[in-house]
PDB file of C-alpha atoms in Angstrom:
ATOM      1  CA  TYR R   1      67.299  42.702 -51.341  1.00  0.00           C
ATOM      2  CA  LEU R   2      68.448  45.992 -49.910  1.00  0.00           C
ATOM      3  CA  TYR R   3      66.673  48.978 -48.460  1.00  0.00           C
ATOM      4  CA  VAL R   4      68.483  52.250 -47.800  1.00  0.00           C
ATOM      5  CA  GLY R   5      66.722  54.161 -45.058  1.00  0.00           C
ATOM      6  CA  GLY R   6      67.535  57.429 -43.388  1.00  0.00           C
ATOM      7  CA  THR R   7      69.253  55.741 -40.428  1.00  0.00           C
ATOM      8  CA  PHE R   8      69.964  52.150 -41.445  1.00  0.00           C
ATOM      9  CA  THR R   9      70.476  50.105 -44.579  1.00  0.00           C
ATOM     10  CA  ASP R  10      68.859  46.668 -44.411  1.00  0.00           C
ATOM     11  CA  LEU R  11      70.147  43.805 -46.527  1.00  0.00           C
ATOM     12  CA  VAL R  12      68.746  40.320 -47.093  1.00  0.00           C
ATOM     13  CA  LEU R  13      70.482  37.518 -48.972  1.00  0.00           C
ATOM     14  CA  VAL R  14      68.386  34.531 -50.086  1.00  0.00           C
ATOM     15  CA  ASP R  15      69.908  31.371 -51.525  1.00  0.00           C
ATOM     16  CA  ASP R  16      67.199  29.924 -53.770  1.00  0.00           C
ATOM     17  CA  GLU R  17      68.898  26.539 -53.954  1.00  0.00           C
ATOM     18  CA  SER R  18      69.341  25.918 -50.222  1.00  0.00           C
ATOM     19  CA  GLY R  19      66.555  28.171 -48.960  1.00  0.00           C
ATOM     20  CA  SER R  20      68.920  29.863 -46.501  1.00  0.00           C
ATOM     21  CA  ILE R  21      68.390  33.498 -45.567  1.00  0.00           C
ATOM     22  CA  ALA R  22      71.022  35.884 -44.162  1.00  0.00           C
ATOM     23  CA  LEU R  23      70.338  39.364 -42.787  1.00  0.00           C
ATOM     24  CA  ASN R  24      72.505  42.407 -42.169  1.00  0.00           C
ATOM     25  CA  LYS R  25      71.796  45.939 -40.931  1.00  0.00           C
ATOM     26  CA  VAL R  26      74.384  48.689 -41.214  1.00  0.00           C
ATOM     27  CA  PRO R  27      74.271  52.448 -40.606  1.00  0.00           C
ATOM     28  CA  THR R  28      73.303  54.433 -43.689  1.00  0.00           C
ATOM     29  CA  THR R  29      76.186  56.614 -44.811  1.00  0.00           C
ATOM     30  CA  SER R  30      74.280  59.814 -45.543  1.00  0.00           C
ATOM     31  CA  GLU R  31      77.201  61.512 -47.305  1.00  0.00           C
ATOM     32  CA  ASP R  32      77.244  58.670 -49.868  1.00  0.00           C
ATOM     33  CA  PRO R  33      74.674  55.878 -49.363  1.00  0.00           C
ATOM     34  CA  SER R  34      76.548  53.609 -51.776  1.00  0.00           C
ATOM     35  CA  LEU R  35      79.426  53.284 -49.266  1.00  0.00           C
ATOM     36  CA  GLY R  36      77.252  51.753 -46.549  1.00  0.00           C
ATOM     37  CA  THR R  37      75.402  49.638 -49.101  1.00  0.00           C
ATOM     38  CA  ILE R  38      78.584  48.118 -50.514  1.00  0.00           C
ATOM     39  CA  GLN R  39      80.091  47.520 -47.076  1.00  0.00           C
ATOM     40  CA  GLY R  40      76.870  45.916 -45.860  1.00  0.00           C
ATOM     41  CA  ALA R  41      76.649  43.688 -48.934  1.00  0.00           C
ATOM     42  CA  LEU R  42      80.251  42.534 -48.529  1.00  0.00           C
ATOM     43  CA  GLU R  43      79.661  41.750 -44.846  1.00  0.00           C
ATOM     44  CA  LEU R  44      76.468  39.885 -45.710  1.00  0.00           C
ATOM     45  CA  CYS R  45      78.194  37.750 -48.347  1.00  0.00           C
ATOM     46  CA  GLN R  46      81.011  36.948 -45.927  1.00  0.00           C
ATOM     47  CA  GLN R  47      78.492  36.033 -43.216  1.00  0.00           C
ATOM     48  CA  ALA R  48      76.649  33.729 -45.653  1.00  0.00           C
ATOM     49  CA  GLY R  49      79.869  32.229 -47.028  1.00  0.00           C
ATOM     50  CA  VAL R  50      79.269  33.272 -50.634  1.00  0.00           C
ATOM     51  CA  LYS R  51      81.326  35.250 -53.110  1.00  0.00           C
ATOM     52  CA  PRO R  52      79.803  38.649 -53.982  1.00  0.00           C
ATOM     53  CA  GLU R  53      80.235  37.975 -57.693  1.00  0.00           C
ATOM     54  CA  ALA R  54      78.127  34.801 -57.338  1.00  0.00           C
ATOM     55  CA  ARG R  55      74.968  36.890 -56.716  1.00  0.00           C
ATOM     56  CA  GLU R  56      72.673  36.945 -59.729  1.00  0.00           C
ATOM     57  CA  PHE R  57      70.189  39.632 -58.693  1.00  0.00           C
ATOM     58  CA  VAL R  58      69.976  42.626 -56.383  1.00  0.00           C
ATOM     59  CA  PHE R  59      66.573  44.076 -55.495  1.00  0.00           C
ATOM     60  CA  PHE R  60      66.403  47.605 -54.158  1.00  0.00           C
ATOM     61  CA  GLY R  61      63.545  49.029 -52.111  1.00  0.00           C
ATOM     62  CA  ALA R  62      62.883  52.679 -51.324  1.00  0.00           C
ATOM     63  CA  GLU R  63      60.119  54.590 -49.663  1.00  0.00           C
ATOM     64  CA  GLU R  64      58.305  57.402 -51.350  1.00  0.00           C
ATOM     65  CA  ARG R  65      58.562  60.698 -49.558  1.00  0.00           C
ATOM     66  CA  GLY R  66      56.165  63.475 -50.239  1.00  0.00           C
TER      67      GLY R  66
END
């Protein structure tokens, strides 16, 4: 799961088989939010000891602004 906010991007990695959960929070790169998202995801996978290509799903959350 990932959420790109105005200040931070929050990432959560859940391993359904083991039940382990890993968290990461990185600064949002406002000029291109994908840069912070990718960096945060790579850090999270490294922290959890998994290969990025082994992830089956990515869930994205966003807030509605009016």
